[in-house]
CSV table of C-alpha atoms and ligand atoms in Angstrom, one decimal:
chain,number,residue,atom,x,y,z
A,1,MET,CA,59.5,66.5,80.5
A,2,ASP,CA,61.1,67.0,83.9
A,3,TYR,CA,59.6,70.2,85.3
A,4,THR,CA,62.4,70.5,87.8
A,5,TYR,CA,64.9,71.7,85.2
A,6,GLN,CA,63.2,71.8,81.9
A,7,PHE,CA,61.6,75.2,81.5
A,8,THR,CA,59.7,77.0,78.7
A,9,HIS,CA,59.5,80.4,80.3
A,10,ALA,CA,61.3,82.6,82.9
A,11,ILE,CA,60.3,85.8,84.6
A,12,VAL,CA,63.0,88.3,85.4
A,13,ARG,CA,62.8,92.0,86.5
A,14,GLN,CA,64.9,94.9,85.3
A,15,PRO,CA,67.2,96.2,88.1
A,16,ALA,CA,65.9,99.4,89.7
A,17,LYS,CA,68.3,102.3,90.4
A,18,SER,CA,67.2,101.8,94.0
A,19,ILE,CA,69.0,98.5,94.0
A,20,ILE,CA,72.0,100.2,95.6
A,21,LYS,CA,69.8,100.3,98.7
A,22,GLY,CA,69.1,96.5,98.6
A,23,LEU,CA,69.4,94.4,101.7
A,24,ARG,CA,72.7,92.8,102.5
A,25,ALA,CA,74.1,90.7,105.4
A,26,VAL,CA,77.5,92.5,105.3
A,27,ASP,CA,78.1,95.8,103.7
A,28,VAL,CA,80.9,95.3,101.1
A,29,GLY,CA,80.0,98.4,99.1
A,30,SER,CA,77.2,99.4,96.9
A,31,PRO,CA,76.6,97.6,93.6
A,32,ASP,CA,77.6,99.3,90.4
A,33,TYR,CA,74.3,100.0,88.5
A,34,SER,CA,75.7,99.9,85.0
A,35,GLN,CA,77.5,96.7,85.6
A,36,MET,CA,74.3,95.3,87.1
A,37,ILE,CA,72.4,96.2,83.9
A,38,SER,CA,75.0,94.6,81.7
A,39,ASP,CA,74.9,91.4,83.9
A,40,HIS,CA,71.1,91.4,83.7
A,41,GLU,CA,71.3,91.5,79.9
A,42,ASP,CA,73.8,88.6,79.9
A,43,TYR,CA,71.5,86.6,82.2
A,44,ILE,CA,68.6,87.1,79.9
A,45,GLU,CA,70.7,86.1,76.9
A,46,ALA,CA,71.9,82.9,78.7
A,47,LEU,CA,68.3,81.9,79.5
A,48,THR,CA,67.2,82.6,76.0
A,49,PHE,CA,70.2,80.6,74.7
A,50,ALA,CA,69.1,77.7,76.9
A,51,GLY,CA,65.7,77.7,75.1
A,52,VAL,CA,63.5,79.7,77.5
A,53,GLU,CA,61.2,82.6,76.6
A,54,VAL,CA,62.1,85.4,79.0
A,55,ILE,CA,59.5,87.9,80.4
A,56,ASN,CA,61.4,91.0,81.6
A,57,LEU,CA,59.2,92.9,84.0
A,58,THR,CA,59.7,96.6,84.5
A,59,ALA,CA,62.0,97.9,87.3
A,60,LEU,CA,60.4,98.7,90.7
A,61,GLU,CA,62.0,101.7,92.2
A,62,LYS,CA,59.9,101.3,95.4
A,63,PHE,CA,61.4,97.9,96.0
A,64,PRO,CA,65.2,97.9,96.0
A,65,ASP,CA,65.4,94.1,96.0
A,66,GLY,CA,62.6,93.6,93.5
A,67,GLN,CA,65.0,92.1,90.9
A,68,PHE,CA,65.3,89.0,93.1
A,69,VAL,CA,62.0,87.7,91.8
A,70,GLU,CA,62.6,84.1,92.9
A,71,ASP,CA,61.6,85.0,96.5
A,72,THR,CA,58.1,86.0,95.5
A,73,ALA,CA,56.6,82.8,94.2
A,74,LEU,CA,56.9,79.0,93.6
A,75,CYS,CA,56.0,77.9,90.1
A,76,LEU,CA,55.0,74.3,89.7
A,77,PRO,CA,53.4,72.6,86.7
A,78,LYS,CA,50.0,74.2,86.3
A,79,ALA,CA,50.0,76.0,89.7
A,80,THR,CA,51.8,78.8,91.4
A,81,VAL,CA,52.1,79.7,95.0
A,82,LEU,CA,52.5,83.4,95.9
A,83,LEU,CA,55.0,83.4,98.8
A,84,ARG,CA,55.5,85.8,101.7
A,85,PRO,CA,59.0,87.2,102.1
A,86,SER,CA,59.7,88.0,105.7
A,87,ALA,CA,62.0,90.9,105.0
A,88,PRO,CA,59.5,93.8,105.6
A,89,SER,CA,60.9,95.8,102.7
A,90,ARG,CA,60.2,92.9,100.4
A,91,LEU,CA,56.7,91.8,101.3
A,92,GLY,CA,55.1,94.2,98.8
A,93,GLU,CA,57.0,92.7,95.9
A,94,VAL,CA,54.5,89.8,95.7
A,95,ASN,CA,51.6,92.1,94.7
A,96,GLU,CA,53.8,93.5,92.0
A,97,ILE,CA,54.3,90.2,90.3
A,98,ALA,CA,50.9,88.5,91.2
A,99,SER,CA,49.0,89.8,88.2
A,100,LYS,CA,51.5,88.5,85.8
A,101,LEU,CA,51.4,85.1,87.5
A,102,ARG,CA,47.6,85.0,87.5
A,103,LYS,CA,47.7,85.4,83.7
A,104,LEU,CA,50.1,82.5,83.3
A,105,PHE,CA,48.6,80.0,85.8
A,106,LYS,CA,45.1,78.9,86.3
A,107,GLU,CA,45.6,77.8,89.8
A,108,VAL,CA,47.1,80.4,92.2
A,109,PHE,CA,47.6,79.9,95.9
A,110,GLU,CA,48.9,82.1,98.6
A,111,ILE,CA,51.0,81.8,101.8
A,112,GLU,CA,49.2,83.8,104.5
A,113,GLU,CA,50.1,85.4,107.7
A,114,PRO,CA,51.8,84.3,110.0
A,115,GLY,CA,53.6,82.2,107.5
A,116,TYR,CA,56.7,83.4,105.8
A,117,VAL,CA,58.5,81.6,102.9
A,118,GLU,CA,61.1,83.0,100.5
A,119,GLY,CA,61.8,81.2,97.2
A,120,GLY,CA,65.5,81.1,97.9
A,121,ASP,CA,64.7,78.5,100.6
A,122,ILE,CA,62.9,76.2,98.2
A,123,LEU,CA,64.7,73.5,96.2
A,124,VAL,CA,62.3,71.6,93.9
A,125,ALA,CA,63.6,68.1,93.2
A,126,SER,CA,61.7,65.4,91.4
A,127,LYS,CA,60.7,63.3,94.4
A,128,GLU,CA,60.2,66.1,96.9
A,129,ILE,CA,60.4,69.8,97.6
A,130,LEU,CA,63.0,70.7,100.2
A,131,VAL,CA,62.3,73.9,102.1
A,132,GLY,CA,64.8,75.4,104.5
A,133,ARG,CA,63.7,76.9,107.7
A,134,SER,CA,65.7,80.1,108.0
A,135,ALA,CA,65.6,83.7,109.2
A,136,ARG,CA,63.3,84.3,106.2
A,137,THR,CA,61.2,81.1,106.1
A,138,ASN,CA,59.3,79.9,109.2
A,139,THR,CA,57.7,76.5,110.0
A,140,ARG,CA,54.2,77.9,109.7
A,141,GLY,CA,55.0,79.0,106.1
A,142,ILE,CA,56.4,75.6,105.3
A,143,ASN,CA,53.4,73.9,106.8
A,144,GLN,CA,51.1,76.0,104.7
A,145,LEU,CA,53.1,75.3,101.6
A,146,SER,CA,52.9,71.6,102.3
A,147,GLU,CA,49.1,71.8,102.7
A,148,ILE,CA,48.8,73.6,99.4
A,149,VAL,CA,51.1,71.4,97.3
A,150,THR,CA,50.3,67.9,98.8
A,151,PRO,CA,47.0,67.7,97.0
A,152,LEU,CA,48.9,68.6,93.8
A,153,GLY,CA,51.0,65.5,94.2
A,154,HIS,CA,54.1,67.0,95.8
A,155,VAL,CA,55.9,66.1,99.0
A,156,VAL,CA,57.4,68.9,101.1
A,157,ARG,CA,60.4,68.1,103.4
A,158,GLU,CA,61.4,70.7,105.9
A,159,VAL,CA,65.2,71.1,106.2
A,160,VAL,CA,67.3,73.6,108.0
A,161,THR,CA,69.1,76.5,106.4
A,162,PRO,CA,72.4,76.9,108.2
A,163,PRO,CA,72.2,80.2,110.2
A,164,GLU,CA,75.3,81.7,108.6
A,165,ILE,CA,73.7,81.7,105.1
A,166,LEU,CA,70.7,83.7,103.8
A,167,HIS,CA,68.8,81.0,102.0
A,168,PHE,CA,68.9,77.2,101.7
A,169,LYS,CA,69.8,77.6,98.0
A,170,THR,CA,72.7,79.9,98.8
A,171,ASP,CA,74.6,76.7,99.3
A,172,CYS,CA,73.0,74.3,96.9
A,173,SER,CA,71.3,73.8,93.5
A,174,LEU,CA,69.5,71.1,91.6
A,175,LEU,CA,71.6,69.8,88.7
A,176,GLY,CA,69.6,66.9,87.5
A,177,PRO,CA,66.8,64.5,88.5
A,178,ASN,CA,68.7,63.1,91.4
A,179,GLU,CA,71.8,65.3,91.4
A,180,ILE,CA,72.6,68.2,93.6
A,181,LEU,CA,75.5,70.7,93.7
A,182,SER,CA,76.3,71.6,97.3
A,183,THR,CA,78.9,73.1,99.6
A,184,GLU,CA,80.4,70.5,101.9
A,185,ARG,CA,79.1,72.4,104.9
A,186,LEU,CA,75.5,72.0,103.8
A,187,GLN,CA,75.9,68.4,102.6
A,188,SER,CA,77.4,67.4,106.0
A,189,SER,CA,74.0,68.2,107.6
A,190,GLY,CA,72.7,65.0,105.9
A,191,CYS,CA,69.9,66.8,104.1
A,192,PHE,CA,70.9,65.2,100.7
A,193,ASP,CA,71.2,61.6,101.8
A,194,GLY,CA,70.0,59.5,98.9
A,195,TYR,CA,71.0,62.1,96.3
A,196,GLN,CA,74.1,62.1,94.2
A,197,VAL,CA,75.9,65.2,95.4
A,198,ILE,CA,78.7,67.1,93.6
A,199,ASN,CA,80.6,69.4,95.9
A,200,VAL,CA,81.8,72.9,94.9
A,201,ALA,CA,85.6,73.3,95.1
A,202,ASP,CA,87.1,74.3,98.4
A,203,GLY,CA,87.1,78.1,98.7
A,204,GLU,CA,84.4,78.4,96.0
A,205,GLU,CA,81.4,78.1,98.2
A,206,ALA,CA,79.8,81.1,96.4
A,207,ALA,CA,79.5,78.9,93.3
A,208,ALA,CA,76.9,76.6,94.9
A,209,ASN,CA,74.0,78.7,93.7
A,210,VAL,CA,73.6,77.9,90.0
A,211,ILE,CA,70.5,77.1,87.8
A,212,ARG,CA,70.0,74.1,85.6
A,213,VAL,CA,68.0,75.2,82.6
A,214,ASN,CA,67.3,72.6,80.0
A,215,ASP,CA,70.7,71.5,78.7
A,216,TYR,CA,72.7,74.1,80.5
A,217,VAL,CA,74.0,75.0,83.9
A,218,ILE,CA,74.2,78.8,84.4
A,219,MET,CA,76.7,79.7,87.1
A,220,PRO,CA,78.5,82.8,88.4
A,221,ALA,CA,81.8,83.7,86.7
A,222,GLY,CA,85.1,83.5,88.8
A,223,PHE,CA,84.9,79.9,90.0
A,224,PRO,CA,87.1,78.0,87.6
A,225,LYS,CA,87.5,74.9,89.7
A,226,THR,CA,83.8,74.3,90.2
A,227,LYS,CA,83.2,75.0,86.6
A,228,ALA,CA,85.7,72.3,85.7
A,229,ILE,CA,84.1,69.9,88.1
A,230,LEU,CA,80.7,70.5,86.5
A,231,GLU,CA,82.2,70.1,83.0
A,232,ASN,CA,83.9,66.9,84.0
A,233,HIS,CA,80.5,65.6,85.1
A,234,GLY,CA,79.2,66.3,81.6
A,235,TYR,CA,77.4,69.5,82.2
A,236,LYS,CA,77.4,72.3,79.6
A,237,VAL,CA,78.2,75.4,81.6
A,238,LYS,CA,77.5,79.1,80.9
A,239,THR,CA,79.0,81.8,83.2
A,240,ILE,CA,77.6,85.2,84.1
A,241,ASN,CA,79.3,87.9,86.0
A,242,ASN,CA,77.6,88.2,89.4
A,243,SER,CA,79.9,90.5,91.3
A,244,GLU,CA,77.2,93.2,91.8
A,245,CYS,CA,74.3,90.9,92.9
A,246,ALA,CA,76.7,89.1,95.2
A,247,LYS,CA,77.2,92.3,97.2
A,248,LEU,CA,73.4,91.9,98.0
A,249,ASP,CA,73.6,88.2,98.7
A,250,GLY,CA,72.0,87.5,95.3
A,251,GLY,CA,72.9,84.6,93.1
A,252,MET,CA,71.8,82.9,89.9
A,253,SER,CA,68.6,81.4,91.1
A,254,CYS,CA,67.2,84.5,92.8
A,255,LEU,CA,67.2,86.5,89.5
A,256,SER,CA,64.5,84.5,87.8
A,257,LEU,CA,61.3,82.5,88.3
A,258,ARG,CA,61.6,79.5,86.0
A,259,MET,CA,58.5,77.7,84.9
A,260,ASN,CA,57.2,75.0,82.6
A,261,LEU,CA,54.0,76.2,80.9
A,262,ILE,CA,53.4,73.2,78.7
B,1,LIG,C1,67.7,89.9,100.2
B,1,LIG,O1,68.4,90.0,101.2
B,1,LIG,O2,66.5,89.6,100.3
B,1,LIG,C2,68.3,90.3,98.9
B,1,LIG,N1,69.3,91.3,99.0
B,1,LIG,C3,68.9,89.0,98.2
B,1,LIG,C4,67.9,88.0,97.9
B,1,LIG,C5,68.5,86.8,97.2
B,1,LIG,N2,67.5,85.8,96.9
B,1,LIG,C6,67.7,84.5,96.6
B,1,LIG,O3,68.8,84.1,96.7
B,1,LIG,N3,66.6,83.8,96.3
């Protein structure tokens, strides 16, 4: 089993009503809560269809961005690392998910002060784990992560998240063992040399954040050219409306913590 895209379980979190106060780089209007709920249901259905058992945690009104669970932990085979989001309003989200993760994983590690790492900056590939240094993830956090996972047999490579995007994975995703979906602007930094890279269509940069889950690629709706590119490469694609999360800079990956518990 390839733990980088073959998953048995996923954790998601029900959107809180406070999500309308979620962080955003540019204010393009508040998300519509009922649309968000319906998109969340579709997201759970797509994960379930792909063969994953979904654990839907209760909404956290205290944490408007709590639905974006990916930023709180890194799940590897047999071990999980509790991360440290650097957005002050998000730091407490980790405690809220920790007890669930402690039940699922025997080995639980933690990123500690002054390290910061958000899961959106972590791309787990087969031969290495790429971690983007960004406004949310610092070198001290990346070094701690490397010290934690190296003894577990993983290699961490620090890369740079372009300053104009929130997280490294805002602009890329893992599609297969050696295959990456990326925007051209990120690929041109050279960080994927040695990988087979598929570029999103011009003008569809927001389609770069997808998740490969077992036999399916789950991507945001509204990017027909990129969908066709993926299908032409043989991927089975499922689309989910993401208009509301997108207003808060959230994409497909941030909405779940995917794991292989075999
Ligand atoms: C934030 O700014 O932290 C949230 N509004 C969006 C987080 C998206 N997370 C992700 O892509 N992993």
